[in-house]
Amino acid sequence: MRITGKHISKTDKMFTSAETVAFIIIAAIVSVSGIIFNSFIGFVIFGEHKGFLRMSANNQIKFTICGTNVFMQCLMPFYIFVFSFTDSSVLPRLFVSVLGFSNIVTIGFSCWLTVWLCILYCVTVVNFKHKFFTHLKMRFPALVPKLLLVTALGSICLSAPSIWCLNIQQNMTGNLTLEQKINTQADYCKSVGYHIFFNTIGCMLPLTISVIALAVIVASLVGYVWRTKLKSSNLSDAQLQPHYKACKTIVLLIIIFTIVSAVQILPLSSSYDSSTWKSMLVDYLCLFYPTEMAVILILGSSELKQAFVRRVTCIKQ
């Protein structure tokens, strides 16, 4: 999930053969699992509506998240292997640029898709009294397709500086020796300025919005329970179930956001070394992200959970 990878020179400590084999095996298992889970969600949603525009706003966002996760699950192991287990400095500049750009676009797009899902939960579950929020609650589902398009374009714009920085850096190192060139590329990949820019817009801002959405839902839940007790009326679990489900899902998403933010910030540490266990931990956290997202979506939807149980039961029989 790192926005850039550190180029490994011949002077750096490379991972052992055992570590490389272990990564390939784990990456294969996790990737297959992630693709299966996300594809399952996509097929269930699409099979019920037979068209993207016919889906509800909730399913449109989930379907887009699953499609993005499948692409990310295919891209991430390849990206990590190239930047962490090989000498990527000897690869063609265009190949490195496209690979890094695709990775950054996917991360930013996935994070903001999750934010829209949290906001949708919020406006759906919470009963707002202000006219602005009431109007937003009525209009938000119709705005989702446009929001998805704007989010995709915004993610591309957010990721564009990565290609520009790479081009500038390579022009600066044209007359240097091979060893100096490799070391300079590694310094570029730890560019503090772009890390801060991307982390703020692509990770920290989505995390903040998700926390706000969770706080609003919790406040609505507490207020609803309090008002019901004051009226001395019976409070059933069915009335609170949407609040509980939304809170549980958003809490899990916030945990994922926190991990993503930590993965982005860790390479900025002066003690960070791409050949240590810290780098391996970052790599594995990246690998599990799309699979974790799929599991959260299944657990947060009764419809998806029931469909998954039916499929598992049929397979066992």
PDB file of C-alpha atoms in Angstrom:
ATOM      1  CA  MET A   1       0.000   0.000   0.000  1.00  0.00           C
ATOM      2  CA  ARG A   2       3.036   2.271   0.004  1.00  0.00           C
ATOM      3  CA  ILE A   3       2.673   5.042  -2.520  1.00  0.00           C
ATOM      4  CA  THR A   4       6.204   4.395  -3.719  1.00  0.00           C
ATOM      5  CA  GLY A   5       8.639   1.575  -3.298  1.00  0.00           C
ATOM      6  CA  LYS A   6      12.265   1.847  -2.409  1.00  0.00           C
ATOM      7  CA  HIS A   7      14.637   0.798  -5.168  1.00  0.00           C
ATOM      8  CA  ILE A   8      17.021  -1.893  -4.022  1.00  0.00           C
ATOM      9  CA  SER A   9      20.608  -1.566  -5.137  1.00  0.00           C
ATOM     10  CA  LYS A  10      23.190  -4.290  -5.185  1.00  0.00           C
ATOM     11  CA  THR A  11      24.746  -2.847  -2.059  1.00  0.00           C
ATOM     12  CA  ASP A  12      21.507  -3.231  -0.064  1.00  0.00           C
ATOM     13  CA  LYS A  13      20.757  -6.341   1.911  1.00  0.00           C
ATOM     14  CA  MET A  14      18.418  -8.432  -0.229  1.00  0.00           C
ATOM     15  CA  PHE A  15      15.784 -10.747   1.177  1.00  0.00           C
ATOM     16  CA  THR A  16      16.816 -14.369   1.502  1.00  0.00           C
ATOM     17  CA  SER A  17      15.497 -17.056  -0.804  1.00  0.00           C
ATOM     18  CA  ALA A  18      13.353 -18.457   2.016  1.00  0.00           C
ATOM     19  CA  GLU A  19      11.739 -15.050   2.622  1.00  0.00           C
ATOM     20  CA  THR A  20      11.089 -14.625  -1.083  1.00  0.00           C
ATOM     21  CA  VAL A  21       9.494 -18.069  -1.397  1.00  0.00           C
ATOM     22  CA  ALA A  22       7.394 -17.431   1.725  1.00  0.00           C
ATOM     23  CA  PHE A  23       6.188 -14.141   0.291  1.00  0.00           C
ATOM     24  CA  ILE A  24       5.233 -15.745  -3.034  1.00  0.00           C
ATOM     25  CA  ILE A  25       3.258 -18.520  -1.293  1.00  0.00           C
ATOM     26  CA  ILE A  26       1.446 -16.145   1.070  1.00  0.00           C
ATOM     27  CA  ALA A  27       0.816 -13.656  -1.735  1.00  0.00           C
ATOM     28  CA  ALA A  28      -0.711 -16.398  -3.898  1.00  0.00           C
ATOM     29  CA  ILE A  29      -3.021 -17.616  -1.110  1.00  0.00           C
ATOM     30  CA  VAL A  30      -4.117 -14.114  -0.077  1.00  0.00           C
ATOM     31  CA  SER A  31      -4.581 -12.947  -3.665  1.00  0.00           C
ATOM     32  CA  VAL A  32      -6.746 -15.913  -4.603  1.00  0.00           C
ATOM     33  CA  SER A  33      -8.819 -15.457  -1.432  1.00  0.00           C
ATOM     34  CA  GLY A  34      -9.245 -11.731  -2.042  1.00  0.00           C
ATOM     35  CA  ILE A  35     -10.227 -12.198  -5.666  1.00  0.00           C
ATOM     36  CA  ILE A  36     -12.761 -14.896  -4.742  1.00  0.00           C
ATOM     37  CA  PHE A  37     -14.379 -12.865  -1.938  1.00  0.00           C
ATOM     38  CA  ASN A  38     -14.562  -9.627  -3.906  1.00  0.00           C
ATOM     39  CA  SER A  39     -15.761 -11.372  -7.063  1.00  0.00           C
ATOM     40  CA  PHE A  40     -18.431 -13.139  -5.042  1.00  0.00           C
ATOM     41  CA  ILE A  41     -19.776  -9.806  -3.755  1.00  0.00           C
ATOM     42  CA  GLY A  42     -19.704  -8.342  -7.249  1.00  0.00           C
ATOM     43  CA  PHE A  43     -21.553 -11.292  -8.798  1.00  0.00           C
ATOM     44  CA  VAL A  44     -24.217 -11.302  -6.066  1.00  0.00           C
ATOM     45  CA  ILE A  45     -24.889  -7.577  -6.437  1.00  0.00           C
ATOM     46  CA  PHE A  46     -24.801  -7.554 -10.230  1.00  0.00           C
ATOM     47  CA  GLY A  47     -26.897 -10.714 -10.486  1.00  0.00           C
ATOM     48  CA  GLU A  48     -29.757  -9.101  -8.586  1.00  0.00           C
ATOM     49  CA  HIS A  49     -29.887  -5.873 -10.592  1.00  0.00           C
ATOM     50  CA  LYS A  50     -28.553  -6.805 -14.069  1.00  0.00           C
ATOM     51  CA  GLY A  51     -27.058  -3.360 -14.557  1.00  0.00           C
ATOM     52  CA  PHE A  52     -24.970  -0.809 -12.678  1.00  0.00           C
ATOM     53  CA  LEU A  53     -27.446   2.081 -12.957  1.00  0.00           C
ATOM     54  CA  ARG A  54     -30.254  -0.154 -11.713  1.00  0.00           C
ATOM     55  CA  MET A  55     -28.446  -0.813  -8.456  1.00  0.00           C
ATOM     56  CA  SER A  56     -29.149   1.042  -5.248  1.00  0.00           C
ATOM     57  CA  ALA A  57     -26.610   3.668  -4.167  1.00  0.00           C
ATOM     58  CA  ASN A  58     -25.296   1.297  -1.504  1.00  0.00           C
ATOM     59  CA  ASN A  59     -24.747  -1.512  -4.003  1.00  0.00           C
ATOM     60  CA  GLN A  60     -23.204   0.838  -6.585  1.00  0.00           C
ATOM     61  CA  ILE A  61     -20.502   1.830  -4.115  1.00  0.00           C
ATOM     62  CA  LYS A  62     -19.950  -1.745  -2.940  1.00  0.00           C
ATOM     63  CA  PHE A  63     -19.764  -3.033  -6.500  1.00  0.00           C
ATOM     64  CA  THR A  64     -17.168  -0.380  -7.397  1.00  0.00           C
ATOM     65  CA  ILE A  65     -15.177  -1.175  -4.247  1.00  0.00           C
ATOM     66  CA  CYS A  66     -15.120  -4.873  -5.137  1.00  0.00           C
ATOM     67  CA  GLY A  67     -13.980  -4.178  -8.690  1.00  0.00           C
ATOM     68  CA  THR A  68     -11.217  -1.920  -7.382  1.00  0.00           C
ATOM     69  CA  ASN A  69     -10.201  -4.532  -4.810  1.00  0.00           C
ATOM     70  CA  VAL A  70      -9.907  -7.245  -7.461  1.00  0.00           C
ATOM     71  CA  PHE A  71      -7.608  -5.016  -9.511  1.00  0.00           C
ATOM     72  CA  MET A  72      -5.646  -4.082  -6.387  1.00  0.00           C
ATOM     73  CA  GLN A  73      -5.328  -7.707  -5.332  1.00  0.00           C
ATOM     74  CA  CYS A  74      -3.797  -8.527  -8.712  1.00  0.00           C
ATOM     75  CA  LEU A  75      -1.558  -5.449  -8.757  1.00  0.00           C
ATOM     76  CA  MET A  76      -0.294  -5.413  -5.177  1.00  0.00           C
ATOM     77  CA  PRO A  77       1.713  -8.694  -5.093  1.00  0.00           C
ATOM     78  CA  PHE A  78       3.375  -7.800  -8.382  1.00  0.00           C
ATOM     79  CA  TYR A  79       4.117  -4.251  -7.191  1.00  0.00           C
ATOM     80  CA  ILE A  80       5.592  -5.439  -3.881  1.00  0.00           C
ATOM     81  CA  PHE A  81       7.700  -8.112  -5.557  1.00  0.00           C
ATOM     82  CA  VAL A  82       9.150  -5.658  -8.077  1.00  0.00           C
ATOM     83  CA  PHE A  83       9.971  -2.923  -5.555  1.00  0.00           C
ATOM     84  CA  SER A  84      10.919  -5.050  -2.526  1.00  0.00           C
ATOM     85  CA  PHE A  85      12.439  -8.225  -3.909  1.00  0.00           C
ATOM     86  CA  THR A  86      14.129  -7.103  -7.132  1.00  0.00           C
ATOM     87  CA  ASP A  87      16.473  -4.341  -8.261  1.00  0.00           C
ATOM     88  CA  SER A  88      13.791  -2.117  -9.763  1.00  0.00           C
ATOM     89  CA  SER A  89      16.361   0.568 -10.653  1.00  0.00           C
ATOM     90  CA  VAL A  90      17.437  -1.432 -13.712  1.00  0.00           C
ATOM     91  CA  LEU A  91      13.889  -1.665 -15.068  1.00  0.00           C
ATOM     92  CA  PRO A  92      12.615   0.686 -17.810  1.00  0.00           C
ATOM     93  CA  ARG A  93      11.486   4.080 -16.533  1.00  0.00           C
ATOM     94  CA  LEU A  94       8.095   3.794 -18.259  1.00  0.00           C
ATOM     95  CA  PHE A  95       7.388   0.441 -16.631  1.00  0.00           C
ATOM     96  CA  VAL A  96       8.291   1.749 -13.157  1.00  0.00           C
ATOM     97  CA  SER A  97       6.223   4.898 -13.693  1.00  0.00           C
ATOM     98  CA  VAL A  98       3.106   3.020 -14.838  1.00  0.00           C
ATOM     99  CA  LEU A  99       3.383   0.487 -12.028  1.00  0.00           C
ATOM    100  CA  GLY A 100       3.818   3.136  -9.339  1.00  0.00           C
ATOM    101  CA  PHE A 101       1.109   5.372 -10.802  1.00  0.00           C
ATOM    102  CA  SER A 102      -1.392   2.498 -10.967  1.00  0.00           C
ATOM    103  CA  ASN A 103      -0.675   1.637  -7.351  1.00  0.00           C
ATOM    104  CA  ILE A 104      -1.218   5.203  -6.114  1.00  0.00           C
ATOM    105  CA  VAL A 105      -4.413   5.699  -8.126  1.00  0.00           C
ATOM    106  CA  THR A 106      -5.874   2.468  -6.784  1.00  0.00           C
ATOM    107  CA  ILE A 107      -5.058   3.328  -3.161  1.00  0.00           C
ATOM    108  CA  GLY A 108      -6.551   6.820  -3.322  1.00  0.00           C
ATOM    109  CA  PHE A 109      -9.649   5.640  -5.190  1.00  0.00           C
ATOM    110  CA  SER A 110     -10.248   2.772  -2.749  1.00  0.00           C
ATOM    111  CA  CYS A 111      -9.945   5.011   0.310  1.00  0.00           C
ATOM    112  CA  TRP A 112     -12.410   7.584  -1.001  1.00  0.00           C
ATOM    113  CA  LEU A 113     -14.868   4.894  -2.104  1.00  0.00           C
ATOM    114  CA  THR A 114     -14.917   3.691   1.488  1.00  0.00           C
ATOM    115  CA  VAL A 115     -15.580   7.255   2.657  1.00  0.00           C
ATOM    116  CA  TRP A 116     -18.650   7.513   0.407  1.00  0.00           C
ATOM    117  CA  LEU A 117     -19.902   4.230   1.844  1.00  0.00           C
ATOM    118  CA  CYS A 118     -19.504   5.590   5.395  1.00  0.00           C
ATOM    119  CA  ILE A 119     -21.330   8.790   4.447  1.00  0.00           C
ATOM    120  CA  LEU A 120     -24.119   6.773   2.835  1.00  0.00           C
ATOM    121  CA  TYR A 121     -24.509   4.738   6.022  1.00  0.00           C
ATOM    122  CA  CYS A 122     -24.666   7.987   7.969  1.00  0.00           C
ATOM    123  CA  VAL A 123     -27.299   9.751   5.857  1.00  0.00           C
ATOM    124  CA  THR A 124     -29.358   6.565   5.606  1.00  0.00           C
ATOM    125  CA  VAL A 125     -29.426   5.628   9.284  1.00  0.00           C
ATOM    126  CA  VAL A 126     -29.472   9.025  11.003  1.00  0.00           C
ATOM    127  CA  ASN A 127     -32.698  11.060  11.057  1.00  0.00           C
ATOM    128  CA  PHE A 128     -31.554  14.629  10.421  1.00  0.00           C
ATOM    129  CA  LYS A 129     -33.950  17.477  11.166  1.00  0.00           C
ATOM    130  CA  HIS A 130     -32.108  20.272   9.394  1.00  0.00           C
ATOM    131  CA  LYS A 131     -33.397  20.990   5.884  1.00  0.00           C
ATOM    132  CA  PHE A 132     -29.914  20.830   4.357  1.00  0.00           C
ATOM    133  CA  PHE A 133     -29.278  17.314   5.646  1.00  0.00           C
ATOM    134  CA  THR A 134     -32.792  16.223   4.746  1.00  0.00           C
ATOM    135  CA  HIS A 135     -32.224  17.427   1.197  1.00  0.00           C
ATOM    136  CA  LEU A 136     -28.818  15.731   1.130  1.00  0.00           C
ATOM    137  CA  LYS A 137     -30.357  12.475   2.326  1.00  0.00           C
ATOM    138  CA  MET A 138     -32.854  12.588  -0.528  1.00  0.00           C
ATOM    139  CA  ARG A 139     -30.337  13.632  -3.192  1.00  0.00           C
ATOM    140  CA  PHE A 140     -27.275  11.622  -2.177  1.00  0.00           C
ATOM    141  CA  PRO A 141     -28.323   8.282  -3.748  1.00  0.00           C
ATOM    142  CA  ALA A 142     -28.861   9.988  -7.112  1.00  0.00           C
ATOM    143  CA  LEU A 143     -25.458  11.679  -6.857  1.00  0.00           C
ATOM    144  CA  VAL A 144     -23.499   8.465  -6.251  1.00  0.00           C
ATOM    145  CA  PRO A 145     -22.675   7.654  -9.935  1.00  0.00           C
ATOM    146  CA  LYS A 146     -21.389  11.205 -10.424  1.00  0.00           C
ATOM    147  CA  LEU A 147     -19.423  11.029  -7.179  1.00  0.00           C
ATOM    148  CA  LEU A 148     -17.769   7.799  -8.313  1.00  0.00           C
ATOM    149  CA  LEU A 149     -16.723   9.407 -11.600  1.00  0.00           C
ATOM    150  CA  VAL A 150     -15.399  12.537  -9.872  1.00  0.00           C
ATOM    151  CA  THR A 151     -13.564  10.367  -7.332  1.00  0.00           C
ATOM    152  CA  ALA A 152     -11.860   8.399 -10.106  1.00  0.00           C
ATOM    153  CA  LEU A 153     -10.753  11.585 -11.862  1.00  0.00           C
ATOM    154  CA  GLY A 154      -9.631  13.092  -8.547  1.00  0.00           C
ATOM    155  CA  SER A 155      -7.547  10.009  -7.745  1.00  0.00           C
ATOM    156  CA  ILE A 156      -5.811  10.309 -11.110  1.00  0.00           C
ATOM    157  CA  CYS A 157      -5.048  13.989 -10.481  1.00  0.00           C
ATOM    158  CA  LEU A 158      -3.808  13.186  -6.975  1.00  0.00           C
ATOM    159  CA  SER A 159      -1.451  10.550  -8.370  1.00  0.00           C
ATOM    160  CA  ALA A 160      -0.153  12.585 -11.342  1.00  0.00           C
ATOM    161  CA  PRO A 161       2.697  14.267  -9.367  1.00  0.00           C
ATOM    162  CA  SER A 162       4.295  10.860  -8.815  1.00  0.00           C
ATOM    163  CA  ILE A 163       5.078  10.567 -12.526  1.00  0.00           C
ATOM    164  CA  TRP A 164       6.236  14.193 -12.737  1.00  0.00           C
ATOM    165  CA  CYS A 165       8.588  13.755  -9.761  1.00  0.00           C
ATOM    166  CA  LEU A 166      10.026  10.576 -11.226  1.00  0.00           C
ATOM    167  CA  ASN A 167      10.770  12.235 -14.549  1.00  0.00           C
ATOM    168  CA  ILE A 168      12.448  15.229 -12.884  1.00  0.00           C
ATOM    169  CA  GLN A 169      14.510  12.959 -10.665  1.00  0.00           C
ATOM    170  CA  GLN A 170      15.797  10.869 -13.537  1.00  0.00           C
ATOM    171  CA  ASN A 171      16.811  13.945 -15.509  1.00  0.00           C
ATOM    172  CA  MET A 172      18.862  15.106 -12.545  1.00  0.00           C
ATOM    173  CA  THR A 173      20.760  11.832 -12.325  1.00  0.00           C
ATOM    174  CA  GLY A 174      21.608  11.385 -15.981  1.00  0.00           C
ATOM    175  CA  ASN A 175      25.358  12.078 -15.655  1.00  0.00           C
ATOM    176  CA  LEU A 176      25.930  10.246 -12.387  1.00  0.00           C
ATOM    177  CA  THR A 177      27.449   6.840 -11.875  1.00  0.00           C
ATOM    178  CA  LEU A 178      25.240   3.767 -11.656  1.00  0.00           C
ATOM    179  CA  GLU A 179      25.610   3.444  -7.874  1.00  0.00           C
ATOM    180  CA  GLN A 180      24.891   7.135  -7.306  1.00  0.00           C
ATOM    181  CA  LYS A 181      21.885   6.941  -9.622  1.00  0.00           C
ATOM    182  CA  ILE A 182      20.420   4.021  -7.703  1.00  0.00           C
ATOM    183  CA  ASN A 183      20.902   5.744  -4.350  1.00  0.00           C
ATOM    184  CA  THR A 184      19.356   8.969  -5.626  1.00  0.00           C
ATOM    185  CA  GLN A 185      16.303   7.077  -6.893  1.00  0.00           C
ATOM    186  CA  ALA A 186      15.896   5.531  -3.465  1.00  0.00           C
ATOM    187  CA  ASP A 187      15.981   9.001  -1.897  1.00  0.00           C
ATOM    188  CA  TYR A 188      13.337  10.174  -4.356  1.00  0.00           C
ATOM    189  CA  CYS A 189      11.071   7.315  -3.398  1.00  0.00           C
ATOM    190  CA  LYS A 190      11.161   8.543   0.195  1.00  0.00           C
ATOM    191  CA  SER A 191      10.185  12.085  -0.838  1.00  0.00           C
ATOM    192  CA  VAL A 192       8.699  13.628   2.293  1.00  0.00           C
ATOM    193  CA  GLY A 193       6.772  16.294   0.406  1.00  0.00           C
ATOM    194  CA  TYR A 194       4.768  13.933  -1.765  1.00  0.00           C
ATOM    195  CA  HIS A 195       4.238  11.481   1.095  1.00  0.00           C
ATOM    196  CA  ILE A 196       2.694  14.258   3.199  1.00  0.00           C
ATOM    197  CA  PHE A 197       0.589  15.460   0.280  1.00  0.00           C
ATOM    198  CA  PHE A 198      -0.740  12.003  -0.542  1.00  0.00           C
ATOM    199  CA  ASN A 199      -1.220  10.920   3.092  1.00  0.00           C
ATOM    200  CA  THR A 200      -3.194  14.069   3.866  1.00  0.00           C
ATOM    201  CA  ILE A 201      -5.557  13.917   0.881  1.00  0.00           C
ATOM    202  CA  GLY A 202      -5.594  10.191   0.242  1.00  0.00           C
ATOM    203  CA  CYS A 203      -5.515   8.709   3.766  1.00  0.00           C
ATOM    204  CA  MET A 204      -5.860  11.120   6.687  1.00  0.00           C
ATOM    205  CA  LEU A 205      -8.786  13.097   5.253  1.00  0.00           C
ATOM    206  CA  PRO A 206     -10.820   9.923   4.506  1.00  0.00           C
ATOM    207  CA  LEU A 207      -9.986   8.651   7.989  1.00  0.00           C
ATOM    208  CA  THR A 208     -11.178  11.920   9.551  1.00  0.00           C
ATOM    209  CA  ILE A 209     -14.443  11.911   7.581  1.00  0.00           C
ATOM    210  CA  SER A 210     -15.086   8.285   8.552  1.00  0.00           C
ATOM    211  CA  VAL A 211     -14.552   9.073  12.229  1.00  0.00           C
ATOM    212  CA  ILE A 212     -16.988  12.002  11.951  1.00  0.00           C
ATOM    213  CA  ALA A 213     -19.578   9.741  10.295  1.00  0.00           C
ATOM    214  CA  LEU A 214     -19.152   7.193  13.095  1.00  0.00           C
ATOM    215  CA  ALA A 215     -19.508   9.917  15.736  1.00  0.00           C
ATOM    216  CA  VAL A 216     -22.730  11.172  14.125  1.00  0.00           C
ATOM    217  CA  ILE A 217     -24.218   7.675  14.019  1.00  0.00           C
ATOM    218  CA  VAL A 218     -23.243   6.966  17.640  1.00  0.00           C
ATOM    219  CA  ALA A 219     -24.695  10.310  18.743  1.00  0.00           C
ATOM    220  CA  SER A 220     -27.908   9.512  16.876  1.00  0.00           C
ATOM    221  CA  LEU A 221     -28.053   6.072  18.488  1.00  0.00           C
ATOM    222  CA  VAL A 222     -27.532   7.459  22.002  1.00  0.00           C
ATOM    223  CA  GLY A 223     -30.095  10.207  21.413  1.00  0.00           C
ATOM    224  CA  TYR A 224     -32.645   7.751  20.065  1.00  0.00           C
ATOM    225  CA  VAL A 225     -32.235   5.426  23.050  1.00  0.00           C
ATOM    226  CA  TRP A 226     -32.473   8.351  25.476  1.00  0.00           C
ATOM    227  CA  ARG A 227     -35.636   9.757  23.903  1.00  0.00           C
ATOM    228  CA  THR A 228     -37.249   6.317  23.886  1.00  0.00           C
ATOM    229  CA  LYS A 229     -36.523   5.773  27.569  1.00  0.00           C
ATOM    230  CA  LEU A 230     -37.943   9.190  28.448  1.00  0.00           C
ATOM    231  CA  LYS A 231     -41.176   8.271  26.680  1.00  0.00           C
ATOM    232  CA  SER A 232     -41.227   4.967  28.606  1.00  0.00           C
ATOM    233  CA  SER A 233     -41.851   3.054  25.416  1.00  0.00           C
ATOM    234  CA  ASN A 234     -40.536  -0.366  24.555  1.00  0.00           C
ATOM    235  CA  LEU A 235     -37.226  -0.404  22.720  1.00  0.00           C
ATOM    236  CA  SER A 236     -36.792  -3.353  20.379  1.00  0.00           C
ATOM    237  CA  ASP A 237     -33.549  -4.626  18.913  1.00  0.00           C
ATOM    238  CA  ALA A 238     -35.041  -4.310  15.432  1.00  0.00           C
ATOM    239  CA  GLN A 239     -35.246  -0.542  15.860  1.00  0.00           C
ATOM    240  CA  LEU A 240     -31.582  -0.295  16.813  1.00  0.00           C
ATOM    241  CA  GLN A 241     -30.254  -2.919  14.410  1.00  0.00           C
ATOM    242  CA  PRO A 242     -29.465  -0.467  11.545  1.00  0.00           C
ATOM    243  CA  HIS A 243     -27.483   1.719  13.962  1.00  0.00           C
ATOM    244  CA  TYR A 244     -25.568  -1.245  15.377  1.00  0.00           C
ATOM    245  CA  LYS A 245     -24.763  -2.624  11.926  1.00  0.00           C
ATOM    246  CA  ALA A 246     -23.614   0.749  10.596  1.00  0.00           C
ATOM    247  CA  CYS A 247     -21.454   1.369  13.680  1.00  0.00           C
ATOM    248  CA  LYS A 248     -19.834  -2.055  13.444  1.00  0.00           C
ATOM    249  CA  THR A 249     -19.048  -1.659   9.755  1.00  0.00           C
ATOM    250  CA  ILE A 250     -17.627   1.856  10.095  1.00  0.00           C
ATOM    251  CA  VAL A 251     -15.509   0.868  13.121  1.00  0.00           C
ATOM    252  CA  LEU A 252     -13.942  -1.930  11.075  1.00  0.00           C
ATOM    253  CA  LEU A 253     -13.367   0.455   8.168  1.00  0.00           C
ATOM    254  CA  ILE A 254     -11.709   2.968  10.511  1.00  0.00           C
ATOM    255  CA  ILE A 255      -9.366   0.229  11.731  1.00  0.00           C
ATOM    256  CA  ILE A 256      -8.452  -0.470   8.103  1.00  0.00           C
ATOM    257  CA  PHE A 257      -7.885   3.255   7.481  1.00  0.00           C
ATOM    258  CA  THR A 258      -5.627   3.457  10.527  1.00  0.00           C
ATOM    259  CA  ILE A 259      -3.525   0.561   9.250  1.00  0.00           C
ATOM    260  CA  VAL A 260      -3.309   2.150   5.786  1.00  0.00           C
ATOM    261  CA  SER A 261      -2.177   5.456   7.283  1.00  0.00           C
ATOM    262  CA  ALA A 262       0.443   3.706   9.407  1.00  0.00           C
ATOM    263  CA  VAL A 263       1.714   1.847   6.340  1.00  0.00           C
ATOM    264  CA  GLN A 264       2.097   5.160   4.502  1.00  0.00           C
ATOM    265  CA  ILE A 265       3.838   6.948   7.365  1.00  0.00           C
ATOM    266  CA  LEU A 266       6.211   4.164   8.431  1.00  0.00           C
ATOM    267  CA  PRO A 267       8.585   4.515   5.423  1.00  0.00           C
ATOM    268  CA  LEU A 268       9.181   8.156   6.435  1.00  0.00           C
ATOM    269  CA  SER A 269      10.867   7.029   9.647  1.00  0.00           C
ATOM    270  CA  SER A 270      14.626   7.519   9.731  1.00  0.00           C
ATOM    271  CA  SER A 271      15.019   4.008  11.140  1.00  0.00           C
ATOM    272  CA  TYR A 272      13.020   2.424   8.331  1.00  0.00           C
ATOM    273  CA  ASP A 273      14.973  -0.009   6.172  1.00  0.00           C
ATOM    274  CA  SER A 274      13.488  -1.777   3.171  1.00  0.00           C
ATOM    275  CA  SER A 275      15.482  -4.929   3.952  1.00  0.00           C
ATOM    276  CA  THR A 276      14.253  -5.393   7.549  1.00  0.00           C
ATOM    277  CA  TRP A 277      11.235  -7.024   9.167  1.00  0.00           C
ATOM    278  CA  LYS A 278       9.470  -3.656   9.155  1.00  0.00           C
ATOM    279  CA  SER A 279       9.360  -3.715   5.374  1.00  0.00           C
ATOM    280  CA  MET A 280       8.060  -7.286   5.399  1.00  0.00           C
ATOM    281  CA  LEU A 281       5.322  -6.265   7.845  1.00  0.00           C
ATOM    282  CA  VAL A 282       4.324  -3.351   5.593  1.00  0.00           C
ATOM    283  CA  ASP A 283       4.219  -5.660   2.574  1.00  0.00           C
ATOM    284  CA  TYR A 284       1.948  -8.192   4.269  1.00  0.00           C
ATOM    285  CA  LEU A 285      -0.376  -5.473   5.593  1.00  0.00           C
ATOM    286  CA  CYS A 286      -0.719  -4.257   2.024  1.00  0.00           C
ATOM    287  CA  LEU A 287      -1.513  -7.732   0.729  1.00  0.00           C
ATOM    288  CA  PHE A 288      -4.346  -8.337   3.168  1.00  0.00           C
ATOM    289  CA  TYR A 289      -6.108  -4.992   2.600  1.00  0.00           C
ATOM    290  CA  PRO A 290      -8.439  -5.989  -0.327  1.00  0.00           C
ATOM    291  CA  THR A 291      -9.347  -9.272   1.375  1.00  0.00           C
ATOM    292  CA  GLU A 292     -10.124  -7.506   4.649  1.00  0.00           C
ATOM    293  CA  MET A 293     -12.350  -5.050   2.833  1.00  0.00           C
ATOM    294  CA  ALA A 294     -14.336  -7.898   1.255  1.00  0.00           C
ATOM    295  CA  VAL A 295     -14.806  -9.638   4.609  1.00  0.00           C
ATOM    296  CA  ILE A 296     -16.052  -6.377   6.186  1.00  0.00           C
ATOM    297  CA  LEU A 297     -18.573  -5.863   3.375  1.00  0.00           C
ATOM    298  CA  ILE A 298     -19.885  -9.417   3.749  1.00  0.00           C
ATOM    299  CA  LEU A 299     -20.184  -9.166   7.538  1.00  0.00           C
ATOM    300  CA  GLY A 300     -21.881  -5.774   7.271  1.00  0.00           C
ATOM    301  CA  SER A 301     -24.638  -6.949   4.930  1.00  0.00           C
ATOM    302  CA  SER A 302     -27.264  -9.514   5.901  1.00  0.00           C
ATOM    303  CA  GLU A 303     -27.982 -10.129   2.220  1.00  0.00           C
ATOM    304  CA  LEU A 304     -24.355 -10.855   1.356  1.00  0.00           C
ATOM    305  CA  LYS A 305     -23.867 -12.914   4.499  1.00  0.00           C
ATOM    306  CA  GLN A 306     -26.864 -15.119   3.715  1.00  0.00           C
ATOM    307  CA  ALA A 307     -25.757 -15.541   0.104  1.00  0.00           C
ATOM    308  CA  PHE A 308     -22.274 -16.513   1.268  1.00  0.00           C
ATOM    309  CA  VAL A 309     -23.662 -19.086   3.725  1.00  0.00           C
ATOM    310  CA  ARG A 310     -25.827 -20.580   0.964  1.00  0.00           C
ATOM    311  CA  ARG A 311     -22.838 -20.879  -1.390  1.00  0.00           C
ATOM    312  CA  VAL A 312     -20.695 -22.511   1.295  1.00  0.00           C
ATOM    313  CA  THR A 313     -23.508 -24.933   2.155  1.00  0.00           C
ATOM    314  CA  CYS A 314     -23.907 -25.908  -1.507  1.00  0.00           C
ATOM    315  CA  ILE A 315     -20.159 -26.497  -1.842  1.00  0.00           C
ATOM    316  CA  LYS A 316     -20.122 -28.750   1.245  1.00  0.00           C
ATOM    317  CA  GLN A 317     -22.998 -30.806  -0.149  1.00  0.00           C
TER     318      GLN A 317
END
